[in-house]
Amino acid sequence: MPIYKAPVEDMNFLLNDVFQIDRYNNLPGFSDASADVREAILDEAAKFSEQVLQPLNSVGDLEGCKRHDDARVTTPTGFKEAFKQLADGGWIGLSAPAEFGGQGLPTTLSQSVNEFMVSANMAFSMYPGLTQGAMAALLVHGTPEQKQTYVPNMVAGKWAGTMNLTEPHCGTDLGLMRTKAVKQADGSYKITGTKIFISGGEQDLTENIVHLVLARIEGAPAGIKGVSLFVVPKMTINPDGTLGAQNGVSCGSIEHKMGIHGNSTCVLNFDNAVGWLIGEENKGMTAMFVMMNEARLGVGVQGLAQSEVAYQNAVAYAKDRLQGRALTGPQAKDKPADPIIVHPDVRRTLMTIRAFNEAARALVVWTSLKSDVAHRSDDQKERQAADDHMGLMTPVIKGMLTDVGFANAASAQQMFGGHGYIVETGVEQFVRDARIAMIYEGANGIQALDLVGRKLPKDGGRAITAFFNEVSSFVKENGANEAMKPYVAPLGASVQHLQQATMWLMQNAMANPDNAGAASTDYLHLFGLVALAYMWARMAKVTQDKIASSSEQPYLKSKLVTGKFFMERMLPETATRLARIQAGAASMMELPAEAF
């Protein structure tokens, strides 16, 4: 059976030592998240994830969700009870405003908790995750009445949330959508159409589901500029807040999927369902992007989380599985063979996954802190800089962390040999579950195009310039530190590769836009490698400063070795990515379509 232990020590190291979260106590909610409070929250989240959610992961995978003849959907055994524990524990509203029943704590803390829960049970975690995203959209763009009607019930876990974008004939190109909205005399709208791939679209965990639905108002402009966002509850709501009759929305079927079987991915049919406009007419994407950006960061965490749980199981197996002898001579002389963890190539695999996981976790925490600054600071300049960072890093975190997270899950599976292909070990589920994260909330190819085509040139390149300045300053400040050279010198070289790639795009993308498209995925991964290297350099600096006076020697020494491995064995890939980018689009685009 698979195992999982939440990385509480690593998370505390990042929050307390690397990013010094207490420095942000001037922001609302941070002073309430003191060190002892954070420690208690992370410990309880770890227990809930390890003891409640993780045992249900294989149950949800094997049972899946079931649609009944009356269009009801039931979730796997134990999910309903676990969701009640989640709601009663206040986990859904950890970062929600206190005025709506939340605890108002930093988003950084809730993202940390989310990693634990996703590692333990990705399919289950999607139900509260999407609810948090829907709340975010309502809090930014909803009317005061909409906020009071929906958000407290979602915070309490009585109601859940979904996002409804995709239709059978259109995925990323939402301008093609056909779902229509007809305005009524009372200001409401009648929504009619079909949405597919709706995670948590129907379930038995909550008494109501708050659907956020993109639709086109009759007479609206063509394309994406004519799309509006509506809130469409599953159950209608009476003036006194009690639930009324079933709205005109139902589950037509449940998708049969490669993974995340415990989440009910539905085809939803809207038949004159009553909905209410969120934000302005024809400005639906502006409002939905609040939820989508929340979701994209959450999906990036899913990539990290599946990589982490797959790594832990691979390590346990590598320590236990006896096969062959070490190249330098027998290590377990009392046994017929050595555990496979003695073999260099096994170590290469495990170290590669570990080095990614620890840097990716740091990148998520860093970016989550920027999110808190962007939403909570009263300093306009600080908010702008933090928002710039969020815009730049969101496609990198979503794209790279899920690409590499899936690859790492497959590498962890490889450690098991044939046993990794067998259901009972549980590792093949991590591979199947991780795969969707590369696809939904904007496929990774789209994330790469967004980074190159929109985020780099935005505001005259202000965000990427700030990133270069920060990393280059760190390199300069620490370049003379002999102990830091194994980390700073490779980081400096990789930053130069990224700067060269950026300059090449500036010089070649305008003349031939295919050059940007051909370079986009390599650029995203090049950028991601540099960001992870910067995280490792920062962690190494803090570790070296701390190691002289700390009793946590094994943990800290392991941190330095893992960071050095990243710099020596993983970061050199930036040179390869740069070469691919500079090759341009010519050979990629030369063949006519019929030649394929």
Coordinates of C-alpha atoms in Angstrom, one line a residue:
M1 CA 0.0 0.0 0.0
P2 CA 1.3 3.5 -0.8
I3 CA 2.5 5.8 2.0
Y4 CA 2.6 9.6 2.5
K5 CA 4.1 11.9 5.2
A6 CA 3.6 15.6 4.8
P7 CA 6.9 17.6 4.5
V8 CA 6.1 19.8 7.6
E9 CA 9.8 20.3 8.4
D10 CA 10.6 21.6 4.9
M11 CA 7.6 23.8 4.9
N12 CA 8.5 25.4 8.2
F13 CA 12.0 25.9 7.0
L14 CA 10.7 27.8 4.0
L15 CA 8.2 29.9 5.9
N16 CA 10.4 30.7 8.9
D17 CA 13.9 30.8 7.6
V18 CA 14.1 31.3 3.9
F19 CA 11.2 33.7 3.4
Q20 CA 10.8 35.0 7.0
I21 CA 7.1 35.2 6.8
D22 CA 6.9 37.2 10.1
R23 CA 8.4 40.2 8.2
Y24 CA 4.9 40.5 6.5
N25 CA 3.1 41.1 9.8
N26 CA 2.1 44.5 8.6
L27 CA -0.3 42.8 6.1
P28 CA -3.8 41.9 7.3
G29 CA -4.0 38.4 8.6
F30 CA -0.3 37.8 9.0
S31 CA 0.0 38.7 12.6
D32 CA -2.7 36.2 13.4
A33 CA -0.5 33.5 11.8
S34 CA 2.3 33.5 14.4
A35 CA 4.9 30.8 14.4
D36 CA 3.1 28.6 16.9
V37 CA -0.2 29.1 15.0
R38 CA 1.5 28.1 11.7
E39 CA 3.1 25.1 13.3
A40 CA -0.2 23.9 14.8
I41 CA -2.0 24.4 11.5
L42 CA 0.6 22.5 9.4
D43 CA 0.7 19.7 12.0
E44 CA -3.1 19.3 12.0
A45 CA -3.2 19.5 8.2
A46 CA -0.5 16.8 8.0
K47 CA -2.5 14.5 10.3
F48 CA -5.7 15.1 8.4
S49 CA -3.9 14.4 5.1
E50 CA -2.1 11.4 6.3
Q51 CA -4.8 9.7 8.4
V52 CA -8.0 10.7 6.7
L53 CA -7.4 11.6 3.0
Q54 CA -4.5 9.3 2.0
P55 CA -6.3 6.0 2.9
L56 CA -9.2 7.2 0.7
N57 CA -7.0 7.8 -2.3
S58 CA -7.0 4.3 -3.7
V59 CA -10.6 3.8 -2.6
G60 CA -11.6 6.8 -4.8
D61 CA -9.5 5.5 -7.7
L62 CA -11.0 2.0 -7.7
E63 CA -14.6 3.0 -6.9
G64 CA -14.9 6.3 -8.8
C65 CA -18.1 8.3 -8.8
K66 CA -21.5 7.0 -9.9
R67 CA -24.3 8.7 -11.8
H68 CA -27.8 7.4 -11.0
D69 CA -30.9 7.4 -13.2
D70 CA -32.2 10.5 -11.6
A71 CA -29.0 12.4 -12.5
R72 CA -27.7 12.3 -8.9
V73 CA -24.0 11.5 -8.4
T74 CA -22.5 9.7 -5.4
T75 CA -18.9 10.0 -4.5
P76 CA -16.7 7.1 -3.4
T77 CA -17.0 5.5 0.0
G78 CA -15.7 7.8 2.8
F79 CA -15.5 11.0 0.7
K80 CA -18.7 12.5 2.3
E81 CA -17.5 11.9 5.8
A82 CA -14.0 13.2 5.0
F83 CA -15.5 16.4 3.4
K84 CA -17.5 17.0 6.6
Q85 CA -14.4 16.8 8.6
L86 CA -12.7 19.1 6.2
A87 CA -15.5 21.6 6.5
D88 CA -15.9 21.3 10.3
G89 CA -12.1 21.9 10.6
G90 CA -12.4 25.2 8.8
W91 CA -10.0 24.2 6.1
I92 CA -12.0 25.6 3.2
G93 CA -12.1 29.1 4.6
L94 CA -8.5 29.2 6.0
S95 CA -7.7 32.4 3.9
A96 CA -11.2 33.7 3.3
P97 CA -12.2 37.0 4.9
A98 CA -13.4 36.9 8.5
E99 CA -16.6 38.8 7.5
F100 CA -17.8 35.8 5.5
G101 CA -16.9 33.3 8.2
G102 CA -13.3 32.6 7.1
Q103 CA -10.1 32.9 9.2
G104 CA -8.5 35.5 7.1
L105 CA -5.1 33.9 7.3
P106 CA -2.4 34.3 4.6
T107 CA -3.0 32.6 1.2
T108 CA 0.6 31.4 1.6
L109 CA -0.5 29.2 4.5
S110 CA -3.5 27.8 2.7
Q111 CA -1.3 26.9 -0.4
S112 CA 1.0 25.1 2.0
V113 CA -1.9 23.1 3.4
N114 CA -3.2 22.4 -0.1
E115 CA 0.0 20.7 -1.1
F116 CA -0.4 18.2 1.8
M117 CA -4.0 17.4 0.8
V118 CA -3.2 17.1 -2.9
S119 CA -0.4 14.7 -2.2
A120 CA -2.7 12.6 0.0
N121 CA -5.7 12.6 -2.3
M122 CA -5.7 14.7 -5.4
A123 CA -9.2 13.8 -6.6
F124 CA -10.7 14.7 -3.2
S125 CA -8.8 18.0 -2.9
M126 CA -10.3 19.3 -6.1
Y127 CA -13.7 19.7 -4.5
P128 CA -12.6 22.3 -1.9
G129 CA -9.9 23.7 -4.3
L130 CA -12.5 24.7 -6.9
T131 CA -14.7 26.1 -4.2
Q132 CA -11.9 28.3 -3.0
G133 CA -11.4 29.5 -6.6
A134 CA -15.1 30.3 -7.1
M135 CA -15.1 32.2 -3.8
A136 CA -12.2 34.3 -5.0
A137 CA -14.0 35.3 -8.2
L138 CA -17.2 36.2 -6.3
L139 CA -15.2 38.2 -3.7
V140 CA -13.5 40.3 -6.4
H141 CA -16.4 40.7 -8.9
G142 CA -19.6 39.8 -7.2
T143 CA -22.2 42.2 -5.9
P144 CA -22.5 42.7 -2.1
E145 CA -25.7 40.6 -2.2
Q146 CA -24.0 37.8 -4.2
K147 CA -21.1 37.7 -1.7
Q148 CA -23.4 37.5 1.3
T149 CA -25.6 34.9 -0.4
Y150 CA -22.9 32.5 -1.6
V151 CA -19.5 33.0 0.1
P152 CA -20.4 32.2 3.8
N153 CA -22.1 28.9 2.8
M154 CA -19.1 28.0 0.6
V155 CA -16.6 28.9 3.4
A156 CA -18.7 26.7 5.8
G157 CA -18.6 23.8 3.3
K158 CA -22.3 23.7 3.0
W159 CA -22.1 24.6 -0.7
A160 CA -19.3 23.9 -3.2
G161 CA -18.2 25.7 -6.3
T162 CA -17.3 24.9 -9.9
M163 CA -16.1 26.7 -13.0
N164 CA -17.9 26.0 -16.4
L165 CA -16.0 27.0 -19.5
T166 CA -15.4 24.2 -21.9
E167 CA -18.1 23.0 -24.4
P168 CA -18.0 20.0 -26.7
H169 CA -16.9 22.0 -29.7
C170 CA -14.5 24.5 -28.0
G171 CA -11.7 24.2 -25.5
T172 CA -9.2 27.0 -25.2
D173 CA -10.9 29.1 -27.8
L174 CA -13.8 30.3 -25.6
G175 CA -14.9 32.8 -28.2
L176 CA -16.6 29.8 -30.0
M177 CA -18.9 29.0 -27.1
R178 CA -22.6 28.6 -27.8
T179 CA -24.1 28.6 -24.3
K180 CA -26.6 31.5 -24.3
A181 CA -28.1 33.8 -21.7
V182 CA -31.5 35.5 -22.1
K183 CA -32.2 38.4 -19.8
Q184 CA -35.4 38.3 -17.8
A185 CA -37.6 41.1 -16.4
D186 CA -36.4 40.6 -12.9
G187 CA -32.7 41.1 -13.9
S188 CA -31.9 37.4 -13.9
Y189 CA -30.9 35.4 -17.0
K190 CA -32.0 32.0 -18.4
I191 CA -28.9 30.0 -19.2
T192 CA -29.1 27.2 -21.9
G193 CA -26.3 25.1 -23.2
T194 CA -23.9 22.2 -22.4
K195 CA -20.6 22.3 -20.6
I196 CA -18.1 19.4 -20.5
F197 CA -15.2 18.4 -18.2
I198 CA -16.8 20.1 -15.2
S199 CA -14.9 18.9 -12.1
G200 CA -17.2 18.4 -9.2
G201 CA -20.1 19.3 -11.4
E202 CA -22.5 17.1 -9.4
Q203 CA -21.8 15.3 -6.1
D204 CA -23.3 14.3 -2.8
L205 CA -20.8 16.2 -0.5
T206 CA -22.8 19.5 -0.2
E207 CA -26.4 20.5 -0.2
N208 CA -25.9 23.0 -3.1
I209 CA -23.3 23.7 -5.8
V210 CA -22.5 27.2 -7.0
H211 CA -21.7 27.0 -10.8
L212 CA -19.8 29.9 -12.3
V213 CA -20.8 29.7 -16.0
L214 CA -19.5 31.5 -19.1
A215 CA -22.3 32.3 -21.6
R216 CA -23.1 34.7 -24.3
I217 CA -26.0 37.2 -23.8
E218 CA -28.3 37.4 -26.8
G219 CA -27.0 40.1 -29.2
A220 CA -23.5 40.2 -27.6
P221 CA -20.5 40.8 -29.8
A222 CA -18.9 37.8 -31.5
G223 CA -15.9 36.1 -30.1
I224 CA -14.4 36.4 -26.6
K225 CA -15.5 40.0 -26.3
G226 CA -19.1 38.9 -26.1
V227 CA -18.7 36.4 -23.2
S228 CA -20.2 37.1 -19.7
L229 CA -20.0 35.3 -16.4
F230 CA -23.0 34.1 -14.4
V231 CA -23.6 32.4 -11.0
V232 CA -26.0 29.5 -11.5
P233 CA -26.8 27.6 -8.3
K234 CA -27.8 23.9 -8.6
M235 CA -30.7 24.6 -6.1
T236 CA -32.5 27.9 -6.3
I237 CA -32.3 30.2 -3.3
N238 CA -35.3 31.7 -1.5
P239 CA -35.3 35.3 -0.3
D240 CA -34.7 34.1 3.2
G241 CA -31.6 32.2 2.2
T242 CA -33.2 28.7 2.3
L243 CA -32.9 26.4 -0.6
G244 CA -35.8 26.2 -3.1
A245 CA -36.4 23.9 -6.0
Q246 CA -33.9 22.3 -8.3
N247 CA -32.6 24.8 -10.9
G248 CA -32.5 23.8 -14.6
V249 CA -29.0 22.2 -14.4
S250 CA -28.3 18.5 -14.4
C251 CA -25.6 16.0 -14.9
G252 CA -25.9 14.3 -18.3
S253 CA -23.1 11.9 -17.7
I254 CA -19.8 11.3 -15.9
E255 CA -16.6 11.3 -18.0
H256 CA -14.6 8.0 -17.9
K257 CA -11.1 9.3 -17.3
M258 CA -7.5 8.2 -17.1
G259 CA -7.2 9.3 -13.5
I260 CA -8.7 11.4 -10.7
H261 CA -11.5 8.9 -10.6
G262 CA -12.7 10.1 -7.2
N263 CA -13.6 13.5 -8.6
S264 CA -16.9 13.6 -10.5
T265 CA -16.0 15.1 -13.9
C266 CA -19.4 15.9 -15.5
V267 CA -21.2 16.8 -18.6
L268 CA -23.6 19.5 -17.4
N269 CA -26.8 20.4 -19.2
F270 CA -28.3 23.9 -18.6
D271 CA -31.9 24.1 -19.6
N272 CA -33.3 27.6 -18.9
A273 CA -31.4 27.6 -15.6
V274 CA -31.7 30.8 -13.6
G275 CA -28.5 32.7 -13.4
W276 CA -27.3 36.1 -12.3
L277 CA -24.6 38.2 -13.9
I278 CA -21.2 38.5 -12.2
G279 CA -19.5 41.8 -13.0
E280 CA -20.2 43.6 -16.3
E281 CA -21.9 42.3 -19.4
N282 CA -19.4 41.0 -22.0
K283 CA -16.6 41.1 -19.4
G284 CA -16.9 37.5 -18.3
M285 CA -13.3 36.6 -19.0
T286 CA -12.0 39.4 -16.7
A287 CA -14.0 37.9 -13.8
M288 CA -13.3 34.3 -14.7
F289 CA -9.6 34.9 -14.9
V290 CA -9.6 35.6 -11.1
M291 CA -10.7 32.0 -10.6
M292 CA -8.5 30.6 -13.4
N293 CA -5.4 32.2 -12.0
E294 CA -6.2 30.8 -8.6
A295 CA -6.8 27.4 -10.2
R296 CA -3.6 27.6 -12.3
L297 CA -1.4 28.1 -9.2
G298 CA -3.4 25.3 -7.6
V299 CA -2.7 23.0 -10.6
G300 CA 1.0 23.8 -10.4
V301 CA 0.8 22.6 -6.7
Q302 CA -0.8 19.4 -8.0
G303 CA 2.2 18.7 -10.1
L304 CA 4.6 19.2 -7.2
A305 CA 2.3 17.3 -4.8
Q306 CA 2.1 14.2 -7.1
S307 CA 5.9 14.4 -7.6
E308 CA 6.4 14.5 -3.8
V309 CA 4.1 11.5 -2.9
A310 CA 5.6 9.4 -5.8
Y311 CA 9.1 10.3 -4.6
Q312 CA 8.3 9.2 -1.0
N313 CA 7.0 5.8 -2.2
A314 CA 10.0 5.3 -4.6
V315 CA 12.4 6.0 -1.8
A316 CA 10.7 3.5 0.5
Y317 CA 10.8 0.9 -2.2
A318 CA 14.4 1.6 -3.1
K319 CA 15.5 1.1 0.6
D320 CA 13.6 -2.2 0.8
R321 CA 14.1 -3.8 -2.6
L322 CA 17.1 -6.1 -2.8
Q323 CA 18.7 -6.4 -6.2
G324 CA 22.3 -6.9 -7.1
R325 CA 25.4 -5.6 -5.3
A326 CA 26.8 -2.1 -5.1
L327 CA 29.5 -1.4 -7.7
T328 CA 32.0 -0.7 -4.9
G329 CA 31.3 -4.0 -3.1
P330 CA 28.5 -5.5 -1.0
Q331 CA 26.9 -3.0 1.4
A332 CA 24.4 -5.4 3.1
K333 CA 26.7 -8.3 3.8
D334 CA 24.1 -10.1 5.9
K335 CA 21.7 -10.2 3.0
P336 CA 21.7 -12.0 -0.4
A337 CA 21.7 -8.6 -2.2
D338 CA 21.9 -4.9 -1.5
P339 CA 18.9 -2.6 -1.5
I340 CA 18.7 -0.8 -4.9
I341 CA 19.3 2.6 -3.3
V342 CA 23.1 1.8 -3.4
H343 CA 23.1 2.0 -7.2
P344 CA 24.2 5.4 -8.7
D345 CA 21.4 5.4 -11.4
V346 CA 18.7 4.8 -8.7
R347 CA 20.3 7.7 -6.8
R348 CA 20.2 9.8 -9.9
T349 CA 16.5 9.3 -10.3
L350 CA 15.7 9.9 -6.7
M351 CA 17.9 13.0 -6.3
T352 CA 16.5 14.5 -9.5
I353 CA 13.0 14.2 -8.1
R354 CA 13.9 15.4 -4.7
A355 CA 15.9 18.4 -6.0
F356 CA 12.9 19.5 -8.1
N357 CA 10.4 19.0 -5.2
E358 CA 12.3 21.1 -2.7
A359 CA 12.9 24.0 -5.1
A360 CA 9.4 23.9 -6.5
R361 CA 8.0 24.1 -3.0
A362 CA 10.1 27.2 -2.4
L363 CA 8.9 28.7 -5.7
V364 CA 5.2 28.1 -4.7
V365 CA 5.7 29.7 -1.3
W366 CA 7.6 32.7 -2.8
T367 CA 4.8 33.3 -5.3
S368 CA 2.1 32.7 -2.7
L369 CA 3.6 35.5 -0.6
K370 CA 3.6 37.8 -3.6
S371 CA -0.1 36.9 -4.0
D372 CA -0.7 38.0 -0.4
V373 CA 1.1 41.2 -1.0
A374 CA -0.8 41.9 -4.2
H375 CA -4.2 41.5 -2.4
R376 CA -3.4 42.8 1.1
S377 CA -0.8 45.5 0.9
D378 CA -1.9 49.2 1.1
D379 CA 1.3 50.2 -0.8
Q380 CA 0.4 50.6 -4.4
K381 CA 4.0 50.2 -5.6
E382 CA 4.4 46.9 -3.6
R383 CA 1.1 45.7 -5.0
Q384 CA 2.1 46.4 -8.6
A385 CA 5.4 44.6 -8.2
A386 CA 3.8 41.6 -6.6
D387 CA 1.1 41.5 -9.3
D388 CA 3.8 41.7 -12.0
H389 CA 5.5 38.7 -10.3
M390 CA 2.3 36.7 -10.2
G391 CA 1.5 37.4 -13.9
L392 CA 5.0 36.3 -14.9
M393 CA 5.2 33.2 -12.7
T394 CA 1.7 31.8 -13.0
P395 CA 2.3 30.2 -16.5
V396 CA 5.8 29.0 -15.3
I397 CA 4.4 27.3 -12.2
K398 CA 1.4 25.8 -14.0
G399 CA 3.4 24.6 -17.0
M400 CA 6.8 23.5 -15.7
L401 CA 5.6 22.1 -12.3
T402 CA 3.0 19.9 -14.0
D403 CA 5.3 18.8 -16.9
V404 CA 8.1 17.8 -14.5
G405 CA 5.7 16.5 -11.9
F406 CA 4.3 14.0 -14.3
A407 CA 7.7 13.0 -15.5
N408 CA 8.8 12.5 -12.0
A409 CA 5.8 10.4 -11.1
A410 CA 6.7 8.2 -14.1
S411 CA 10.4 8.1 -13.0
A412 CA 9.3 7.1 -9.5
Q413 CA 7.2 4.3 -11.1
Q414 CA 10.3 3.1 -12.9
M415 CA 11.9 2.4 -9.5
F416 CA 9.4 -0.3 -8.9
G417 CA 10.1 -2.2 -12.1
G418 CA 7.2 -4.5 -13.0
H419 CA 5.7 -3.9 -9.6
G420 CA 5.2 -0.2 -10.5
Y421 CA 2.8 -1.3 -13.3
I422 CA 0.6 -3.2 -10.8
V423 CA -2.3 -1.5 -9.1
E424 CA -1.6 -2.8 -5.6
T425 CA 1.6 -0.8 -5.2
G426 CA -0.4 2.4 -5.8
V427 CA 2.4 4.2 -7.7
E428 CA 0.7 3.8 -11.1
Q429 CA -2.2 5.9 -9.8
F430 CA 0.2 8.8 -9.2
V431 CA 1.2 8.7 -12.9
R432 CA -2.4 8.6 -14.0
D433 CA -3.6 11.4 -11.7
A434 CA -0.6 13.6 -12.5
R435 CA -1.3 13.6 -16.2
I436 CA -4.4 15.8 -16.2
A437 CA -2.6 18.7 -14.5
M438 CA -0.7 19.2 -17.8
I439 CA -3.9 19.6 -19.6
Y440 CA -6.6 21.4 -17.7
E441 CA -6.8 25.0 -16.7
G442 CA -5.1 25.9 -20.0
A443 CA -2.9 23.2 -21.6
N444 CA 0.8 23.7 -21.0
G445 CA 1.5 24.7 -24.6
I446 CA -1.0 27.5 -24.1
Q447 CA 0.8 28.5 -20.8
A448 CA 4.1 28.7 -22.8
L449 CA 2.5 30.9 -25.5
D450 CA 1.0 33.1 -22.7
L451 CA 4.4 33.6 -21.2
V452 CA 6.2 34.4 -24.4
G453 CA 3.5 36.3 -26.2
R454 CA 1.8 38.2 -23.3
K455 CA 3.7 38.2 -20.1
L456 CA 7.2 39.0 -21.4
P457 CA 6.3 42.2 -23.3
K458 CA 3.6 43.3 -20.9
D459 CA 4.2 46.9 -19.5
G460 CA 7.4 47.1 -21.6
G461 CA 8.9 44.0 -20.0
R462 CA 8.6 45.4 -16.5
A463 CA 8.1 42.1 -14.8
I464 CA 10.9 40.2 -16.5
T465 CA 13.3 43.1 -15.9
A466 CA 12.5 43.1 -12.2
F467 CA 13.2 39.3 -12.1
F468 CA 16.5 39.7 -13.9
N469 CA 17.5 42.5 -11.5
E470 CA 16.7 40.6 -8.4
V471 CA 18.5 37.4 -9.4
S472 CA 21.5 39.3 -10.8
S473 CA 21.8 41.3 -7.6
F474 CA 21.8 38.1 -5.5
V475 CA 24.5 36.7 -7.7
K476 CA 26.6 39.8 -7.4
E477 CA 26.1 40.1 -3.6
N478 CA 27.1 36.5 -3.0
G479 CA 29.7 36.0 -5.7
A480 CA 32.7 36.5 -3.5
N481 CA 31.4 34.0 -0.8
E482 CA 33.5 30.9 -1.4
A483 CA 31.0 28.6 0.2
M484 CA 28.3 30.0 -2.1
K485 CA 30.2 29.6 -5.4
P486 CA 28.8 26.1 -6.1
Y487 CA 25.4 27.7 -6.2
V488 CA 26.0 31.2 -7.4
A489 CA 28.3 30.5 -10.3
P490 CA 25.8 28.1 -12.1
L491 CA 22.9 30.4 -11.3
G492 CA 24.8 33.3 -12.9
A493 CA 25.5 31.3 -16.1
S494 CA 21.8 30.1 -16.3
V495 CA 20.6 33.7 -15.9
Q496 CA 22.7 34.7 -18.9
H497 CA 21.2 31.9 -20.9
L498 CA 17.7 33.2 -20.1
Q499 CA 18.7 36.7 -20.9
Q500 CA 20.1 35.5 -24.3
A501 CA 16.9 33.7 -25.0
T502 CA 14.8 36.7 -24.1
M503 CA 16.9 38.9 -26.4
W504 CA 16.7 36.4 -29.2
L505 CA 12.9 36.4 -29.0
M506 CA 12.8 40.2 -29.0
Q507 CA 14.9 40.3 -32.2
N508 CA 13.3 37.4 -34.0
A509 CA 9.7 37.0 -32.9
M510 CA 8.3 40.1 -34.5
A511 CA 9.7 39.3 -37.9
N512 CA 8.4 35.8 -37.8
P513 CA 5.8 35.0 -35.1
D514 CA 6.4 31.3 -35.6
N515 CA 9.8 31.8 -33.9
A516 CA 8.0 32.7 -30.7
G517 CA 5.7 29.7 -31.0
A518 CA 8.5 27.3 -31.7
A519 CA 10.5 28.7 -28.8
S520 CA 7.7 29.0 -26.2
T521 CA 7.9 25.6 -24.4
D522 CA 11.7 25.6 -24.3
Y523 CA 11.6 29.2 -23.0
L524 CA 9.1 28.3 -20.3
H525 CA 11.3 25.4 -19.1
L526 CA 14.4 27.5 -19.3
F527 CA 12.7 30.2 -17.2
G528 CA 11.5 27.6 -14.8
L529 CA 15.0 26.1 -14.3
V530 CA 16.4 29.5 -13.6
A531 CA 13.6 30.2 -11.1
L532 CA 14.3 26.9 -9.3
A533 CA 18.0 27.6 -9.3
Y534 CA 17.4 31.0 -7.7
M535 CA 15.3 29.2 -5.0
W536 CA 18.1 26.7 -4.4
A537 CA 20.7 29.5 -4.1
R538 CA 18.5 31.4 -1.6
M539 CA 18.0 28.2 0.4
A540 CA 21.7 27.4 0.4
K541 CA 22.5 30.9 1.7
V542 CA 20.1 30.5 4.6
T543 CA 21.3 27.0 5.3
Q544 CA 24.9 28.0 5.5
D545 CA 24.1 30.9 7.8
K546 CA 22.1 28.6 10.0
I547 CA 24.2 25.5 10.0
A548 CA 26.9 26.7 12.4
S549 CA 24.6 27.2 15.3
S550 CA 21.9 24.7 14.6
S551 CA 21.2 21.2 16.0
E552 CA 19.4 20.3 12.8
Q553 CA 22.6 19.1 11.1
P554 CA 21.3 16.1 9.1
Y555 CA 18.4 18.1 7.6
L556 CA 20.6 21.2 6.8
K557 CA 23.5 19.1 5.3
S558 CA 21.0 17.2 3.2
K559 CA 19.7 20.5 1.9
L560 CA 23.1 21.7 0.8
V561 CA 23.9 18.4 -1.0
T562 CA 20.6 18.4 -2.8
G563 CA 21.0 21.9 -3.9
K564 CA 24.5 21.2 -5.2
F565 CA 23.1 18.2 -7.1
F566 CA 20.5 20.5 -8.8
M567 CA 23.2 22.9 -9.9
E568 CA 25.6 20.2 -11.2
R569 CA 23.2 17.8 -12.8
M570 CA 19.9 19.6 -13.6
L571 CA 20.7 23.3 -14.3
P572 CA 23.0 22.6 -17.2
E573 CA 19.8 21.9 -19.2
T574 CA 19.5 25.7 -19.7
A575 CA 22.2 25.5 -22.4
T576 CA 20.2 22.9 -24.3
R577 CA 17.0 24.9 -24.0
L578 CA 18.8 28.0 -25.3
A579 CA 20.2 26.1 -28.3
R580 CA 16.7 24.9 -29.2
I581 CA 15.3 28.4 -29.0
Q582 CA 18.0 29.9 -31.1
A583 CA 17.4 27.2 -33.8
G584 CA 14.2 29.1 -34.7
A585 CA 11.1 27.7 -36.4
A586 CA 12.4 26.8 -39.9
S587 CA 12.8 23.0 -39.7
M588 CA 9.7 22.8 -37.4
M589 CA 7.4 24.5 -39.9
E590 CA 8.9 23.5 -43.3
L591 CA 7.0 20.3 -44.0
P592 CA 3.6 20.7 -45.6
A593 CA 0.7 19.3 -43.5
E594 CA 0.2 16.4 -45.9
A595 CA 3.7 15.2 -45.2
F596 CA 2.9 14.2 -41.7

